[in-house]
Tab-separated table of C-alpha atoms in Angstrom:
chain	number	residue	atom	x	y	z
O	1	MET	CA	-8.890	-37.957	8.535
O	2	THR	CA	-6.910	-38.968	5.845
O	3	PRO	CA	-8.029	-41.787	3.288
O	4	THR	CA	-6.184	-45.141	3.160
O	5	ASP	CA	-4.539	-46.295	0.004
O	6	THR	CA	-7.236	-48.910	-0.344
O	7	GLN	CA	-10.089	-46.315	-0.071
O	8	ILE	CA	-8.367	-44.417	-2.857
O	9	ALA	CA	-7.853	-47.391	-5.082
O	10	ARG	CA	-11.505	-48.304	-4.509
O	11	ALA	CA	-12.673	-44.794	-5.387
O	12	ALA	CA	-10.609	-45.045	-8.584
O	13	LEU	CA	-12.313	-48.252	-9.815
O	14	PRO	CA	-15.064	-48.006	-12.357
O	15	ASP	CA	-18.795	-48.768	-11.199
O	16	SER	CA	-19.762	-52.185	-11.595
O	17	ARG	CA	-22.576	-53.103	-13.949
O	18	ARG	CA	-24.883	-53.968	-11.008
O	19	GLU	CA	-24.228	-50.256	-9.617
O	20	ARG	CA	-24.896	-48.854	-12.657
O	21	LEU	CA	-28.281	-50.609	-13.020
O	22	ALA	CA	-29.052	-49.903	-9.388
O	23	TRP	CA	-28.600	-46.377	-9.946
O	24	GLY	CA	-30.381	-46.339	-13.043
O	25	ALA	CA	-33.476	-47.915	-11.267
O	26	ALA	CA	-33.224	-45.099	-8.740
O	27	VAL	CA	-33.399	-42.388	-11.610
O	28	ALA	CA	-36.578	-43.948	-12.751
O	29	ALA	CA	-37.905	-44.256	-9.262
O	30	VAL	CA	-37.204	-40.328	-8.496
O	31	VAL	CA	-38.864	-39.310	-11.739
O	32	ALA	CA	-41.816	-41.315	-11.078
O	33	LEU	CA	-42.031	-39.725	-7.830
O	34	GLY	CA	-41.620	-36.339	-9.180
O	35	TYR	CA	-44.580	-36.897	-11.393
O	36	LEU	CA	-46.469	-37.870	-8.545
O	37	LEU	CA	-45.936	-34.693	-6.738
O	38	VAL	CA	-46.758	-32.728	-9.651
O	39	LEU	CA	-49.966	-34.551	-10.174
O	40	SER	CA	-50.929	-33.936	-6.409
O	41	VAL	CA	-50.857	-30.251	-7.198
O	42	ASP	CA	-52.404	-30.432	-10.810
O	43	PRO	CA	-53.850	-33.648	-12.093
O	44	ARG	CA	-54.162	-32.242	-15.707
O	45	PHE	CA	-50.749	-30.761	-15.846
O	46	PHE	CA	-49.374	-32.940	-18.506
O	47	TYR	CA	-52.594	-32.845	-20.598
O	48	ILE	CA	-52.937	-29.108	-21.731
O	49	ASP	CA	-52.367	-27.215	-24.819
O	50	ASP	CA	-50.862	-28.777	-27.633
O	51	THR	CA	-50.989	-32.172	-26.126
O	52	GLU	CA	-54.807	-31.746	-25.366
O	53	SER	CA	-55.672	-30.248	-28.608
O	54	GLY	CA	-53.158	-31.903	-31.108
O	55	ALA	CA	-51.043	-34.728	-29.999
O	56	VAL	CA	-53.283	-37.199	-28.272
O	57	PRO	CA	-56.360	-36.558	-30.799
O	58	ASN	CA	-53.681	-37.454	-33.527
O	59	TRP	CA	-52.709	-40.584	-31.735
O	60	LEU	CA	-56.204	-41.767	-31.424
O	61	GLN	CA	-57.113	-41.003	-35.063
O	62	LEU	CA	-54.166	-42.654	-36.142
O	63	GLY	CA	-54.717	-45.611	-34.156
O	64	ARG	CA	-58.294	-45.979	-35.368
O	65	ILE	CA	-57.199	-45.825	-38.866
O	66	MET	CA	-54.699	-48.841	-38.311
O	67	ARG	CA	-57.382	-50.869	-36.335
O	68	ASP	CA	-59.523	-50.636	-39.498
O	69	GLY	CA	-56.454	-52.251	-41.366
O	70	HIS	CA	-55.288	-49.278	-43.249
O	71	PHE	CA	-52.008	-47.592	-43.369
O	72	PRO	CA	-52.620	-43.729	-42.331
O	73	SER	CA	-51.471	-41.873	-45.009
O	74	LEU	CA	-53.892	-39.622	-47.122
O	75	VAL	CA	-57.169	-39.325	-45.366
O	76	LEU	CA	-59.562	-37.526	-47.593
O	77	ASP	CA	-62.390	-36.546	-45.410
O	78	GLN	CA	-60.202	-34.782	-43.104
O	79	TRP	CA	-59.481	-31.981	-45.542
O	80	MET	CA	-56.409	-30.011	-44.272
O	81	ALA	CA	-55.329	-32.356	-41.536
O	82	GLY	CA	-55.620	-35.620	-43.335
O	83	ASN	CA	-52.087	-35.531	-45.322
O	84	TYR	CA	-50.081	-37.537	-42.544
O	85	PRO	CA	-46.965	-37.961	-44.481
O	86	VAL	CA	-46.636	-34.285	-45.207
O	87	GLU	CA	-47.424	-33.320	-41.527
O	88	GLY	CA	-44.740	-35.634	-40.345
O	89	GLN	CA	-45.214	-35.224	-36.564
O	90	GLY	CA	-47.725	-38.479	-36.750
O	91	GLY	CA	-44.636	-40.747	-36.513
O	92	LEU	CA	-45.754	-42.714	-39.298
O	93	TRP	CA	-42.229	-44.054	-39.812
O	94	ASN	CA	-41.438	-44.656	-36.111
O	95	PRO	CA	-42.499	-47.861	-34.382
O	96	VAL	CA	-42.587	-46.522	-30.936
O	97	GLN	CA	-44.938	-43.861	-31.953
O	98	MET	CA	-47.112	-46.155	-34.065
O	99	ALA	CA	-47.385	-48.441	-31.229
O	100	ILE	CA	-48.570	-45.507	-29.023
O	101	ASN	CA	-51.215	-44.709	-31.686
O	102	TYR	CA	-52.411	-48.168	-31.878
O	103	VAL	CA	-52.834	-48.707	-28.106
O	104	SER	CA	-54.330	-45.013	-27.403
O	105	PRO	CA	-57.860	-46.009	-28.755
O	106	SER	CA	-58.091	-48.463	-25.998
O	107	ILE	CA	-57.612	-45.972	-23.243
O	108	ASP	CA	-60.685	-43.837	-22.339
O	109	ASN	CA	-59.040	-41.890	-19.901
O	110	LEU	CA	-57.061	-39.509	-21.967
O	111	VAL	CA	-55.307	-37.588	-19.229
O	112	LEU	CA	-53.948	-40.934	-18.029
O	113	LEU	CA	-52.949	-41.625	-21.598
O	114	ALA	CA	-50.844	-38.459	-21.910
O	115	THR	CA	-49.450	-38.686	-18.522
O	116	VAL	CA	-48.212	-42.394	-18.637
O	117	VAL	CA	-46.641	-41.788	-22.311
O	118	LYS	CA	-44.809	-38.501	-20.895
O	119	LEU	CA	-43.798	-40.361	-17.760
O	120	GLY	CA	-42.294	-43.100	-19.926
O	121	PHE	CA	-40.523	-40.514	-22.245
O	122	SER	CA	-39.092	-38.543	-19.022
O	123	ILE	CA	-37.710	-41.730	-17.583
O	124	LEU	CA	-35.961	-42.341	-21.139
O	125	LEU	CA	-34.625	-38.963	-21.199
O	126	ALA	CA	-33.405	-39.197	-17.691
O	127	TRP	CA	-31.584	-42.488	-18.566
O	128	GLY	CA	-30.256	-40.610	-21.591
O	129	VAL	CA	-28.512	-37.904	-19.334
O	130	PHE	CA	-27.430	-40.562	-16.765
O	131	ARG	CA	-25.733	-42.577	-19.858
O	132	VAL	CA	-24.197	-39.606	-21.095
O	133	ALA	CA	-22.622	-38.591	-17.745
O	134	LEU	CA	-21.515	-42.230	-17.539
O	135	ALA	CA	-19.895	-42.121	-20.930
O	136	TYR	CA	-17.636	-39.075	-20.112
O	137	GLY	CA	-16.390	-40.693	-16.780
O	138	ALA	CA	-18.850	-39.698	-14.136
O	139	ARG	CA	-19.626	-41.803	-11.268
O	140	ALA	CA	-22.826	-43.730	-11.125
O	141	ASN	CA	-23.991	-41.901	-8.057
O	142	TRP	CA	-23.432	-38.363	-9.663
O	143	ALA	CA	-24.573	-39.369	-13.020
O	144	ALA	CA	-27.931	-40.506	-11.637
O	145	VAL	CA	-28.204	-36.930	-10.088
O	146	ALA	CA	-28.043	-35.464	-13.330
O	147	GLY	CA	-30.403	-37.800	-14.877
O	148	ALA	CA	-33.007	-37.602	-12.170
O	149	SER	CA	-33.096	-33.748	-12.381
O	150	ALA	CA	-33.229	-33.952	-16.452
O	151	PRO	CA	-36.950	-33.940	-16.755
O	152	PHE	CA	-37.644	-31.381	-14.346
O	153	VAL	CA	-35.548	-28.724	-15.929
O	154	GLY	CA	-37.652	-25.597	-16.664
O	155	PHE	CA	-38.276	-25.657	-20.263
O	156	THR	CA	-38.515	-29.483	-20.159
O	157	LEU	CA	-41.088	-29.328	-17.555
O	158	PHE	CA	-43.221	-26.320	-18.394
O	159	PHE	CA	-43.060	-26.554	-22.069
O	160	GLU	CA	-42.401	-30.152	-23.258
O	161	ASN	CA	-43.618	-31.864	-20.587
O	162	THR	CA	-46.982	-30.075	-20.438
O	163	SER	CA	-47.621	-29.199	-24.297
O	164	TRP	CA	-44.920	-30.212	-26.557
O	165	VAL	CA	-44.773	-33.969	-26.334
O	166	THR	CA	-43.069	-34.628	-29.689
O	167	ALA	CA	-40.256	-32.392	-28.296
O	168	LEU	CA	-39.885	-34.453	-25.135
O	169	MET	CA	-39.839	-37.478	-27.382
O	170	GLY	CA	-37.180	-36.245	-29.540
O	171	THR	CA	-34.872	-35.078	-26.661
O	172	ALA	CA	-35.137	-38.462	-24.897
O	173	TRP	CA	-34.050	-40.285	-28.040
O	174	ILE	CA	-31.162	-37.662	-28.729
O	175	MET	CA	-29.773	-38.041	-25.315
O	176	ASN	CA	-29.570	-41.870	-25.585
O	177	ALA	CA	-27.988	-41.420	-29.042
O	178	TRP	CA	-25.356	-39.166	-27.896
O	179	ALA	CA	-24.378	-41.589	-25.023
O	180	SER	CA	-24.307	-44.596	-27.634
O	181	SER	CA	-22.533	-42.530	-30.186
O	182	VAL	CA	-19.616	-41.716	-27.399
O	183	SER	CA	-19.540	-45.353	-26.521
O	184	TYR	CA	-19.235	-46.342	-30.140
O	185	ALA	CA	-16.624	-43.815	-30.984
O	186	ARG	CA	-14.523	-45.283	-28.057
O	187	GLY	CA	-14.916	-48.846	-28.976
O	188	ARG	CA	-17.157	-49.899	-26.323
O	189	SER	CA	-20.118	-50.787	-28.519
O	190	GLY	CA	-21.120	-51.191	-32.274
O	191	PRO	CA	-22.820	-49.077	-34.575
O	192	ILE	CA	-26.486	-50.465	-34.150
O	193	VAL	CA	-27.562	-49.025	-31.045
O	194	PRO	CA	-26.666	-45.364	-31.870
O	195	PHE	CA	-28.166	-45.704	-35.290
O	196	VAL	CA	-31.501	-46.722	-33.865
O	197	PHE	CA	-31.823	-43.961	-31.348
O	198	LEU	CA	-30.915	-41.538	-34.117
O	199	TYR	CA	-33.373	-42.967	-36.291
O	200	LEU	CA	-36.005	-42.987	-33.649
O	201	ALA	CA	-35.032	-39.274	-33.053
O	202	ILE	CA	-35.469	-38.098	-36.565
O	203	SER	CA	-38.802	-40.239	-37.362
O	204	VAL	CA	-40.688	-38.637	-34.536
O	205	GLY	CA	-41.287	-35.753	-37.086
O	206	TYR	CA	-40.170	-32.930	-34.854
O	207	VAL	CA	-37.889	-30.944	-37.118
O	208	HIS	CA	-36.156	-29.213	-34.059
O	209	ALA	CA	-35.153	-32.606	-32.859
O	210	ALA	CA	-33.854	-33.589	-36.365
O	211	VAL	CA	-31.799	-30.521	-36.346
O	212	MET	CA	-30.314	-31.213	-32.693
O	213	ALA	CA	-29.435	-34.774	-33.781
O	214	GLY	CA	-27.329	-33.381	-36.485
O	215	VAL	CA	-25.816	-30.888	-34.127
O	216	MET	CA	-25.118	-33.699	-31.582
O	217	ILE	CA	-23.456	-36.024	-33.903
O	218	GLY	CA	-21.146	-33.062	-35.214
O	219	SER	CA	-20.444	-32.008	-31.849
O	220	VAL	CA	-19.454	-35.719	-30.768
O	221	ALA	CA	-17.444	-36.054	-34.073
O	222	ILE	CA	-15.371	-32.923	-33.074
O	223	GLY	CA	-15.070	-33.789	-29.576
O	224	GLU	CA	-13.750	-37.402	-30.302
O	225	ARG	CA	-11.394	-36.151	-32.721
O	226	LEU	CA	-9.872	-33.588	-30.486
O	227	PHE	CA	-9.937	-36.224	-27.479
O	228	GLN	CA	-8.617	-39.151	-29.273
O	229	ARG	CA	-6.522	-37.318	-31.692
O	230	LEU	CA	-7.723	-39.802	-34.453
O	231	TRP	CA	-9.873	-39.235	-37.423
O	232	ARG	CA	-11.235	-42.867	-37.472
O	233	PRO	CA	-13.592	-42.357	-34.424
O	234	ALA	CA	-15.128	-39.167	-35.776
O	235	LEU	CA	-15.661	-40.508	-39.130
O	236	LYS	CA	-17.348	-43.669	-37.629
O	237	VAL	CA	-19.931	-41.464	-35.740
O	238	CYS	CA	-20.564	-39.299	-38.793
O	239	ALA	CA	-21.091	-42.387	-40.839
O	240	VAL	CA	-23.797	-43.554	-38.432
O	241	GLY	CA	-25.309	-40.072	-38.278
O	242	ILE	CA	-25.367	-39.993	-42.086
O	243	ALA	CA	-26.961	-43.483	-42.387
O	244	ALA	CA	-29.722	-42.413	-39.880
O	245	ALA	CA	-30.409	-39.371	-41.805
O	246	ALA	CA	-30.796	-41.318	-44.992
O	247	CYS	CA	-33.155	-43.515	-43.384
O	248	GLY	CA	-35.215	-40.837	-41.838
O	249	ALA	CA	-35.313	-38.505	-44.733
O	250	VAL	CA	-39.001	-40.319	-45.567
O	251	THR	CA	-40.170	-38.438	-42.536
O	252	PHE	CA	-39.402	-34.922	-43.817
O	253	LEU	CA	-39.163	-35.381	-47.775
O	254	PRO	CA	-43.133	-35.033	-48.164
O	255	GLY	CA	-43.446	-31.915	-46.304
O	256	VAL	CA	-40.435	-30.218	-48.058
O	257	LEU	CA	-41.241	-31.326	-51.525
O	258	THR	CA	-44.884	-30.066	-50.852
O	259	SER	CA	-44.010	-26.879	-49.058
O	260	ALA	CA	-44.827	-24.703	-51.875
O	261	VAL	CA	-48.546	-25.690	-51.936
O	262	THR	CA	-49.176	-26.358	-48.246
O	263	TRP	CA	-50.507	-23.690	-45.523
O	264	ARG	CA	-47.204	-23.426	-43.553
O	265	SER	CA	-45.234	-22.052	-46.662
O	266	GLY	CA	-42.630	-20.222	-44.971
O	267	ASP	CA	-43.690	-16.874	-46.896
O	268	GLU	CA	-43.545	-14.954	-43.652
O	269	GLY	CA	-39.632	-15.794	-43.406
O	270	THR	CA	-37.432	-16.582	-40.560
O	271	PHE	CA	-36.829	-14.207	-37.857
O	272	ASN	CA	-33.896	-14.002	-35.362
O	273	ASP	CA	-35.374	-11.911	-32.465
O	274	ASN	CA	-36.198	-12.009	-28.729
O	275	PHE	CA	-39.034	-14.587	-29.203
O	276	LEU	CA	-38.080	-17.908	-26.906
O	277	THR	CA	-34.334	-16.615	-27.043
O	278	ALA	CA	-32.504	-16.663	-23.649
O	279	PRO	CA	-29.739	-14.088	-23.162
O	280	TRP	CA	-26.715	-15.466	-21.289
O	281	SER	CA	-27.496	-13.254	-18.206
O	282	GLU	CA	-30.585	-15.679	-17.596
O	283	SER	CA	-28.091	-18.503	-16.740
O	284	LEU	CA	-27.555	-16.876	-13.416
O	285	THR	CA	-31.278	-17.952	-12.621
O	286	ALA	CA	-30.203	-21.672	-13.566
O	287	SER	CA	-30.541	-22.505	-9.622
O	288	ILE	CA	-33.669	-20.452	-8.919
O	289	PRO	CA	-36.878	-22.963	-9.330
O	290	THR	CA	-39.288	-19.756	-9.026
O	291	ALA	CA	-37.390	-17.077	-11.204
O	292	VAL	CA	-39.504	-16.009	-14.142
O	293	THR	CA	-37.422	-14.753	-17.098
O	294	SER	CA	-36.960	-11.934	-19.592
O	295	ILE	CA	-37.772	-14.174	-22.694
O	296	GLU	CA	-40.577	-13.051	-24.826
O	297	SER	CA	-43.133	-15.698	-25.315
O	298	TRP	CA	-46.939	-15.947	-26.063
O	299	ALA	CA	-47.434	-14.518	-22.499
O	300	GLY	CA	-45.495	-11.301	-23.323
O	301	GLU	CA	-42.085	-9.981	-22.745
O	302	THR	CA	-41.563	-12.256	-19.646
O	303	THR	CA	-42.421	-16.027	-19.243
O	304	GLU	CA	-44.936	-17.202	-16.686
O	305	SER	CA	-42.917	-20.103	-15.555
O	306	PRO	CA	-39.061	-20.671	-14.807
O	307	VAL	CA	-38.052	-21.908	-18.101
O	308	THR	CA	-34.335	-21.233	-17.516
O	309	TYR	CA	-34.131	-23.296	-14.246
O	310	ILE	CA	-31.785	-26.344	-14.564
O	311	ALA	CA	-31.502	-27.639	-10.930
O	312	TRP	CA	-30.923	-25.953	-7.602
O	313	PHE	CA	-27.433	-27.395	-7.372
O	314	VAL	CA	-25.957	-26.125	-10.553
O	315	VAL	CA	-24.641	-22.545	-9.508
O	316	PRO	CA	-23.718	-23.501	-5.969
O	317	ALA	CA	-21.843	-26.724	-7.476
O	318	LEU	CA	-19.349	-24.309	-9.309
O	319	ALA	CA	-17.768	-23.663	-5.742
O	320	PHE	CA	-16.756	-27.316	-5.431
O	321	ILE	CA	-15.213	-28.094	-8.945
O	322	ALA	CA	-11.448	-28.658	-8.879
O	323	TRP	CA	-10.698	-26.053	-11.205
O	324	ARG	CA	-6.923	-26.804	-11.613
O	325	ARG	CA	-8.207	-30.041	-13.314
O	326	VAL	CA	-10.327	-28.485	-15.618
O	327	PRO	CA	-7.731	-27.738	-18.191
O	328	ALA	CA	-6.862	-31.197	-18.664
O	329	ALA	CA	-10.493	-32.461	-18.975
O	330	LEU	CA	-11.428	-29.905	-21.659
O	331	ARG	CA	-10.332	-31.728	-24.689
O	332	GLU	CA	-12.509	-34.958	-23.482
O	333	LEU	CA	-15.472	-32.772	-22.599
O	334	ALA	CA	-15.314	-30.922	-25.982
O	335	ALA	CA	-18.572	-32.270	-27.240
O	336	PRO	CA	-20.688	-31.320	-24.288
O	337	LEU	CA	-19.163	-27.731	-24.410
O	338	ILE	CA	-20.076	-27.454	-28.165
O	339	MET	CA	-23.397	-28.694	-27.389
O	340	LEU	CA	-23.801	-26.161	-24.482
O	341	ARG	CA	-22.618	-23.324	-26.917
O	342	SER	CA	-25.164	-24.351	-29.649
O	343	PRO	CA	-28.544	-22.468	-29.910
């Protein structure tokens, strides 16, 4: 059956704002359903390891200090754990995190607290991926597929969603900063929104999120320079990134300036080994949701969970790509390709 000219013209039209909002709502619903399915198997799945022993107790303590009318800076009676500006991951300069801290003491069920916070940031992450796909020209329905799958990527689900909640927060803010940066570079929005998302990503206090924010801004700047063949869009993106980094420096400067006299002094050095490093061969397991990987971790030489899983449709989808059209799209997709290559 041959499509009519009307059908072709309709398919070429961009999605309306109403369609994008509807698909965005569908993304949130799918993520919430996924959480419910996980909780039906293990009610404590989102409250283990570092979340249980570190993050949630931190929220409670900071919240109690705030409710006593004090800013949670140096708490002398906590000995090694009381210098919150040096630790950084308390999110003292992140308004969203401080709101979570303030509310936390009011919730007695800590499993519920951790799960709700992680669900919120998982939806934010999904929306970020959805917006990135839209920014690069994807239709809303396919962008929604990418967004809804993002919180259930192997590493995100089994590491960030279970334990490293600050990493989940940082990733969620970065994905939204990415989408907003592309929109700003292409003249569809102003600089305030990408600046806010970047600042929130940096001020979470998770150093890997801050590093990735810088990598993302650099990738977008290079990508937009190649795509638009102009320097101005790239320089605009870089300026927003520099401004956010300058404002977020207060998060990391105390730790950097006092590193010589703190416990984590870095005397052991930096190692580039197989620990938590995925070889390219593991990309072949990206569509297998049950495949453990040959990545050295705390469990030994292999992981106990499928951390390299992305989505069941990733590898099969390669057969449906119009490969003849790929060369023409490479310039616009330069930034995602650079991010894909980044460690």
